[in-house]
C-alpha positions as semicolon CSV with decimal commas, in nm:
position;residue;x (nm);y (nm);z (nm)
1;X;3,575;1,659;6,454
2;X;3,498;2,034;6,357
3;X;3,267;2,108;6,098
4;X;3,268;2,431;5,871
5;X;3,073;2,509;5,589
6;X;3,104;2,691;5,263
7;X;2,914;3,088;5,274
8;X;2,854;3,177;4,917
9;X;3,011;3,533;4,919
10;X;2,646;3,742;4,922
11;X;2,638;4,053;5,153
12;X;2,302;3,936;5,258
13;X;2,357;3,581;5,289
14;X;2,682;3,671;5,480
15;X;2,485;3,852;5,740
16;X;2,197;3,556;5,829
17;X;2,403;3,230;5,719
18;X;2,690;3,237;5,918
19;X;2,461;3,279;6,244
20;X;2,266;3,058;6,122
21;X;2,548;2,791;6,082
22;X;2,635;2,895;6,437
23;X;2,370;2,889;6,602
24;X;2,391;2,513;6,459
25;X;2,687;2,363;6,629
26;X;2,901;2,431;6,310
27;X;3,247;2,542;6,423
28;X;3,382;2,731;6,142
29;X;3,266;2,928;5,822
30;X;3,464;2,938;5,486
31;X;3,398;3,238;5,232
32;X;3,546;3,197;4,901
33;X;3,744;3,398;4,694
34;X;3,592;3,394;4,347
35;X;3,572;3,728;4,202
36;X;3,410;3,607;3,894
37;X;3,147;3,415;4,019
38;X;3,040;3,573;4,366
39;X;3,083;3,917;4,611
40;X;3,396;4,014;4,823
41;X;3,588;3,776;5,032
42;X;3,657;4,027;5,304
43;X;3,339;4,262;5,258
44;X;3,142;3,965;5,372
45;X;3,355;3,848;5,636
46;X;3,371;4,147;5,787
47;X;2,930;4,169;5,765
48;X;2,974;3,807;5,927
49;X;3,190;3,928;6,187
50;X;2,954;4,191;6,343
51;X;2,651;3,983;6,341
52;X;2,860;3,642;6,483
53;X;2,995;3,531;6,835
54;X;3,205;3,194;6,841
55;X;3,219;3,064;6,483
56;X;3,563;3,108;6,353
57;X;3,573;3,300;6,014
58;X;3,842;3,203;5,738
59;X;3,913;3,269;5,365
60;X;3,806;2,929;5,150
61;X;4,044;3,035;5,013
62;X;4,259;3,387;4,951
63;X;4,365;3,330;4,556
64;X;4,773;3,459;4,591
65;X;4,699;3,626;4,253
66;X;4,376;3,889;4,332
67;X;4,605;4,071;4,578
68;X;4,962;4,113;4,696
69;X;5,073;3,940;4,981
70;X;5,113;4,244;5,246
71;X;4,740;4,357;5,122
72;X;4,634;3,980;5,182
73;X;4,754;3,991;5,518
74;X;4,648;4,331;5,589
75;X;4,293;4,252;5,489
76;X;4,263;3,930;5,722
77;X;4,450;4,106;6,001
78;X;4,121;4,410;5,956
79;X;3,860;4,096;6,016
80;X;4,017;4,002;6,317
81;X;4,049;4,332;6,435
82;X;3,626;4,289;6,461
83;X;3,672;3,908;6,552
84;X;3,964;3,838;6,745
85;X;4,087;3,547;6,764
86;X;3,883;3,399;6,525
87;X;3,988;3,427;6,184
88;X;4,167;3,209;5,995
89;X;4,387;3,280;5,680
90;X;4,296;2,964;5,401
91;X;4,574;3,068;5,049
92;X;4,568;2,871;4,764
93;X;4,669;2,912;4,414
94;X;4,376;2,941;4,224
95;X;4,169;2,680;4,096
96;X;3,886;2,853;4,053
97;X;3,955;3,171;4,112
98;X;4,214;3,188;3,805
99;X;4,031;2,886;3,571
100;X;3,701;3,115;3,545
101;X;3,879;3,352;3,367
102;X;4,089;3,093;3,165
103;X;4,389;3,140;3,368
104;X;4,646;2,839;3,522
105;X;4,703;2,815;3,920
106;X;5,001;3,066;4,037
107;X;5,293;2,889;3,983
108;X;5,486;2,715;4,214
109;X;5,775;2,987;4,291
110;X;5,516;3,276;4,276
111;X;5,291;3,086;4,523
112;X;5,612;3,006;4,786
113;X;5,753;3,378;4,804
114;X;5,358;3,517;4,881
115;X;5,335;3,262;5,165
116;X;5,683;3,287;5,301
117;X;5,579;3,721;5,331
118;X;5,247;3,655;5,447
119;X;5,388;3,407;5,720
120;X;5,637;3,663;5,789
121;X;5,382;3,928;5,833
122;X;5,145;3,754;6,047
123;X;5,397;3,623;6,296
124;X;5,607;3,848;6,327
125;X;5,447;4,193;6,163
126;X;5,727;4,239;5,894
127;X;5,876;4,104;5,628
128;X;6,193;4,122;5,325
129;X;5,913;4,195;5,041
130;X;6,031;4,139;4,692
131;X;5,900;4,320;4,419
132;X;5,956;4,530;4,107
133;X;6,341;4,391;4,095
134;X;6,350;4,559;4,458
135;X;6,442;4,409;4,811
136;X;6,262;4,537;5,094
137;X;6,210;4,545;5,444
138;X;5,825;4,602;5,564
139;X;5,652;4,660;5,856
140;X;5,295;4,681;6,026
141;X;5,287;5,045;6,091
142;X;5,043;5,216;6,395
143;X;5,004;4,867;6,516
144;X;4,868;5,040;6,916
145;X;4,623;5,237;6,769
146;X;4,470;4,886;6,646
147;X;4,350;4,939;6,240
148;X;4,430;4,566;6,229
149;X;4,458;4,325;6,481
150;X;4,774;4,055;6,461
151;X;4,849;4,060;6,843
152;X;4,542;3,737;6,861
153;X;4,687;3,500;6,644
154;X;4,557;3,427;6,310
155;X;4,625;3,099;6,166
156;X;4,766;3,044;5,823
157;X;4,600;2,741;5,674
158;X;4,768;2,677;5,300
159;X;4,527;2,513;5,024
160;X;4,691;2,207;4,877
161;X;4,627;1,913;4,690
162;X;4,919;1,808;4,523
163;X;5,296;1,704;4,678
164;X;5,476;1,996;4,655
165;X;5,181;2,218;4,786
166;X;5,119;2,015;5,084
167;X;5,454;1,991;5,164
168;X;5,443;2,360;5,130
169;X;5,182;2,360;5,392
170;X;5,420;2,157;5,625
171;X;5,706;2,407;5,615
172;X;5,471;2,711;5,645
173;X;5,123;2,671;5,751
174;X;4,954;2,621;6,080
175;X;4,684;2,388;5,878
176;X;4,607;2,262;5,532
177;X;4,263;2,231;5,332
178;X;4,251;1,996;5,081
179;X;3,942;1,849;4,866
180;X;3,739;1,544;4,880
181;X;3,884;1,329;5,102
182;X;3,648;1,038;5,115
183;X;3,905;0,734;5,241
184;X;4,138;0,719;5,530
185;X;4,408;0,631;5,257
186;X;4,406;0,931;5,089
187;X;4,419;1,110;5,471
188;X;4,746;0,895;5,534
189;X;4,880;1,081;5,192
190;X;4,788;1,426;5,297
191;X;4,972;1,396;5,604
192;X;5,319;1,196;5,463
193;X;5,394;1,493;5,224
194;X;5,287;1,755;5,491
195;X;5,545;1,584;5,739
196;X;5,804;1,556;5,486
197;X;5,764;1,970;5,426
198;X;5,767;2,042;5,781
199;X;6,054;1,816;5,843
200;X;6,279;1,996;5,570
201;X;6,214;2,294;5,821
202;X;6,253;2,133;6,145
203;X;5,920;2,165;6,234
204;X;5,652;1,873;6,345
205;X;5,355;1,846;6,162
206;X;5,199;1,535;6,330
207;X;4,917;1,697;6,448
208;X;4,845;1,979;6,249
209;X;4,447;2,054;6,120
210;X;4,350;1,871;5,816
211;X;4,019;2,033;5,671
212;X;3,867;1,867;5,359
213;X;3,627;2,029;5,152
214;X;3,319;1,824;5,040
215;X;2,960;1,743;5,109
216;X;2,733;1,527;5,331
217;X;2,368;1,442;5,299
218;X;2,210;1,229;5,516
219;X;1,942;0,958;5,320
220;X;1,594;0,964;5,514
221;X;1,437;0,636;5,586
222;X;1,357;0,468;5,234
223;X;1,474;0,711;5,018
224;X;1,704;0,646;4,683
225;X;1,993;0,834;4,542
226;X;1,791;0,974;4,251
227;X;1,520;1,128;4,503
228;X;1,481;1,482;4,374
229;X;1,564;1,587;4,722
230;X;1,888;1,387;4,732
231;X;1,938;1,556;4,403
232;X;1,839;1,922;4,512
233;X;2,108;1,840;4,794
234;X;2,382;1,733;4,569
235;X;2,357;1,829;4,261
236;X;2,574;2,113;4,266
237;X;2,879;1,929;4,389
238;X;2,861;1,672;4,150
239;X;2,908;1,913;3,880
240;X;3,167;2,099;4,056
241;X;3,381;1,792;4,060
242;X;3,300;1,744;3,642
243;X;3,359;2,118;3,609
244;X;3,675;2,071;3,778
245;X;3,800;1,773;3,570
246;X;3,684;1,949;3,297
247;X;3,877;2,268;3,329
248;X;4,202;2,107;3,411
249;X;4,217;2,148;3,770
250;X;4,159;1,798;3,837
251;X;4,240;1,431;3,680
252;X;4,051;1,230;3,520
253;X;4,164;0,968;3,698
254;X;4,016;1,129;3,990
255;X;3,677;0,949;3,872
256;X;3,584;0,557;3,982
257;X;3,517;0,334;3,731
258;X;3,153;0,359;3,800
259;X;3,125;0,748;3,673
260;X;3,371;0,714;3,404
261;X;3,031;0,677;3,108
262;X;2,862;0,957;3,267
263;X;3,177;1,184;3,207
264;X;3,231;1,069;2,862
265;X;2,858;1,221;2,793
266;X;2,973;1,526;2,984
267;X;3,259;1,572;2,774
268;X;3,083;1,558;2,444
269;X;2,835;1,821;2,620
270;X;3,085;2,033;2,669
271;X;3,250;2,001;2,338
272;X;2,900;2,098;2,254
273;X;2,887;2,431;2,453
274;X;2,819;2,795;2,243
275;X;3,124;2,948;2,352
276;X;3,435;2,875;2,103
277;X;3,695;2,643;2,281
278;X;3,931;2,910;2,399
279;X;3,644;3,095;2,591
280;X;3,485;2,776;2,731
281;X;3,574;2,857;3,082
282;X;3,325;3,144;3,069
283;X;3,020;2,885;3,017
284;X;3,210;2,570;3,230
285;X;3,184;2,747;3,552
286;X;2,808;2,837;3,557
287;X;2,660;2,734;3,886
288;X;2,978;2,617;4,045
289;X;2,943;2,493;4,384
290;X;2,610;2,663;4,414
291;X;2,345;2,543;4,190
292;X;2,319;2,268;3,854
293;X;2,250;2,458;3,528
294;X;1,934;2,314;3,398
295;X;2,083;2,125;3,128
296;X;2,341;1,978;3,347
297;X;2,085;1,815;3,591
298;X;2,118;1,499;3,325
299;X;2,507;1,433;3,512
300;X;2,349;1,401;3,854
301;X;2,279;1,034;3,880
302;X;2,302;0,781;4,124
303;X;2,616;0,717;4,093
304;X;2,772;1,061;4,020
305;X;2,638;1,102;4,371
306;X;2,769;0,820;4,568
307;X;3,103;0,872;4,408
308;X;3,157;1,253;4,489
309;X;2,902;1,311;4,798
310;X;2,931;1,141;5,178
311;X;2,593;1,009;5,157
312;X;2,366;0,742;5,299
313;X;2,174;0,624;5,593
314;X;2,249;0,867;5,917
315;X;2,436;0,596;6,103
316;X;2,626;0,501;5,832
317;X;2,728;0,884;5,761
318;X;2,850;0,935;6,097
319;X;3,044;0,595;6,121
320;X;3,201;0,705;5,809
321;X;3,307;1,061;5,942
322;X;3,444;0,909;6,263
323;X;3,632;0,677;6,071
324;X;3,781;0,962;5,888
325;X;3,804;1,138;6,239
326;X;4,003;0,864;6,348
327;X;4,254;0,841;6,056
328;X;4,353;1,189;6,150
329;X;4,112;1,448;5,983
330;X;4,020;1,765;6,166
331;X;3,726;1,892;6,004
332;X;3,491;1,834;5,748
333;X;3,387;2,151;5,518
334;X;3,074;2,123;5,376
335;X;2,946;2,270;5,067
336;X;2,568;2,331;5,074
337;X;2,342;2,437;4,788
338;X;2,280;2,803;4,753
339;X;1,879;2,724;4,716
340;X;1,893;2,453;4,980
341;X;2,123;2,623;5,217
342;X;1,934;2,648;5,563
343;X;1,788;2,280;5,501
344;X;2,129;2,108;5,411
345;X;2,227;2,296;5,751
346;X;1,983;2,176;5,964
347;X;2,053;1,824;5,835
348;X;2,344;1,786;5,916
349;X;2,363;1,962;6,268
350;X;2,122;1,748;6,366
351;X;2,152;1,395;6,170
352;X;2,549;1,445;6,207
353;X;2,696;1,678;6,424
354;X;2,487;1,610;6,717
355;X;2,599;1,256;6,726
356;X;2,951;1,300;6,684
């Protein structure tokens, strides 16, 4: 199993993290695109580039809506011009990116015509590019005198929870990351619609990368869920699952019956909030994935942890992962805290990874 982590999109942290995680055993490094809430996807990536030498280096993920497709390919086709070979091209529709400024996911059509160019582009260096009511024919121009690189391949890994986007990711993609995959069940889904996708296409999909994006901490000898360590550790993911519920880019049926109380007192919380109703994603997203908001840190419980975290005892962590492993996922994608970064890290390279 590979393991990749999440680099909060920080010039600075850019430069030092993503050696860090390297010099780690982590295999790959995901920088997000969330123009509202952090830096530049590709300013970083490019800082992490220069200063890295194996880690692979991919967009988690390119939002189809903050640039046209050619410029999306053209900017991850620049990174791997400084790391060839190892970049990787993760596209989704939004979640975040478009819900912190109150916006749905690209729709469906929109999001299929940017990924059928972008494929286009990065296989085969042109595309028919749609746009303005116009039908046209594009190419990668100057391609010898190397301003971006799409002779070492880059892979095209599609974002996807639902059906229809993972079978999206079958027809088109050379990967799919999905979110929170903590059963081999919900692995065995993944994979049916992806196969059925690729299979409309002709193409096999049997063994192509499954990432999931989630979280691990590893429980020290004697210690409890509501440690403030464990809590430190986890916090932030918790509430990025509620946040997520919250703002409509995720069921609440997504919760377990033991979490469902806690969310109710979120809910009224956030009914609660200072910002009118049809400006609440402005407030909803503070902190995502990075830190808890003070007044939050009452929704990080014991069992808001177990439910959304891969947590416990080492052994039992990494008989859990191989399990996973087994049932056919690629890599795990970890989401550290911003504050807790370089110990979450070192954690897990050396509770998990080293005895995988």
């Amino acid at each position: 199993m590979d393991f990749g982590t999440l680099i909060f999109t920080k010039p600075e942290r850019a430069i030092t993290e993503v050696k860090f995680a390297e010099e780690r055993g982590f295999t790959h490094a995901w920088i997000p695109d969330s123009h509202m809430i952090w830096g530049d996807t590709y300013a970083c990536m490019a800082l992490a580039a220069v200063n890295t030498k194996s880690i692979k280096l991919g967009t988690g993920v390119a939002i189809a809506s903050n640039r046209i497709a050619p410029v999306t390919a053209h900017s991850i086709a620049t990174i791997n011009q400084l790391a060839p070979g190892r970049t990787i091209l993760g596209f989704g529709t939004g979640h975040t990116g478009r819900r912190v400024m109150g916006l749905p996911p690209v729709k469906q059509s929109d999001f299929r015509e940017q990924v059928r160019v972008i494929h286009d582009l990065l296989h085969e260096g042109e595309a028919t590019y749609n746009t303005e009511g116009l039908s046209r024919k594009i190419r990668f121009l100057n391609r010898d005198r190397r301003f971006i690189n799409i002779d070492d391949r880059i892979p095209f890994y599609i974002a996807a929870n639902g059906p229809k986007t993972l079978a999206l990711a079958g027809e088109f993609g050379d990967g799919v990351i999905t979110t929170g995959i903590t059963d081999t069940q919900r692995i065995a889904n993944v994979r049916r619609h992806v196969e059925a996708g690729a299979s409309k296409v002709g193409r096999k999909a049997d063994k192509m990368p499954i990432v999931s994006l989630t979280h691990v901490c590893v429980l020290r000898p004697g210690e409890k869920l509501d440690s403030p360590r464990v809590k430190a550790m986890t916090g932030h993911w918790v509430m990025a699952s509620f946040h997520a519920i919250a703002a409509g880019y995720a069921g609440r049926d997504y919760l377990p019956a033991t979490v469902k109380a806690v969310y109710d007192e979120y809910e009224k919380y956030v009914a609660n909030m200072k910002t009118p109703a049809s400006e609440r994603y402005l407030e909803l997203h503070v902190g995502h994935c990075a830190f808890v908001a003070p007044e939050e840190m009452r929704f990080v419980t014991p069992e808001t942890i177990a439910a959304s975290t891969i947590i416990g005892p080492r052994e039992e962590v990494v008989e859990r992962l191989r399990e996973l492993e087994r049932a056919g996922l690629t890599q795990v994608f970890v989401n550290p805290p911003m504050d807790g970064f370089n110990d979450s890290i070192d954690e897990i390279s050396r509770d998990v990874i080293a005895r995988m």
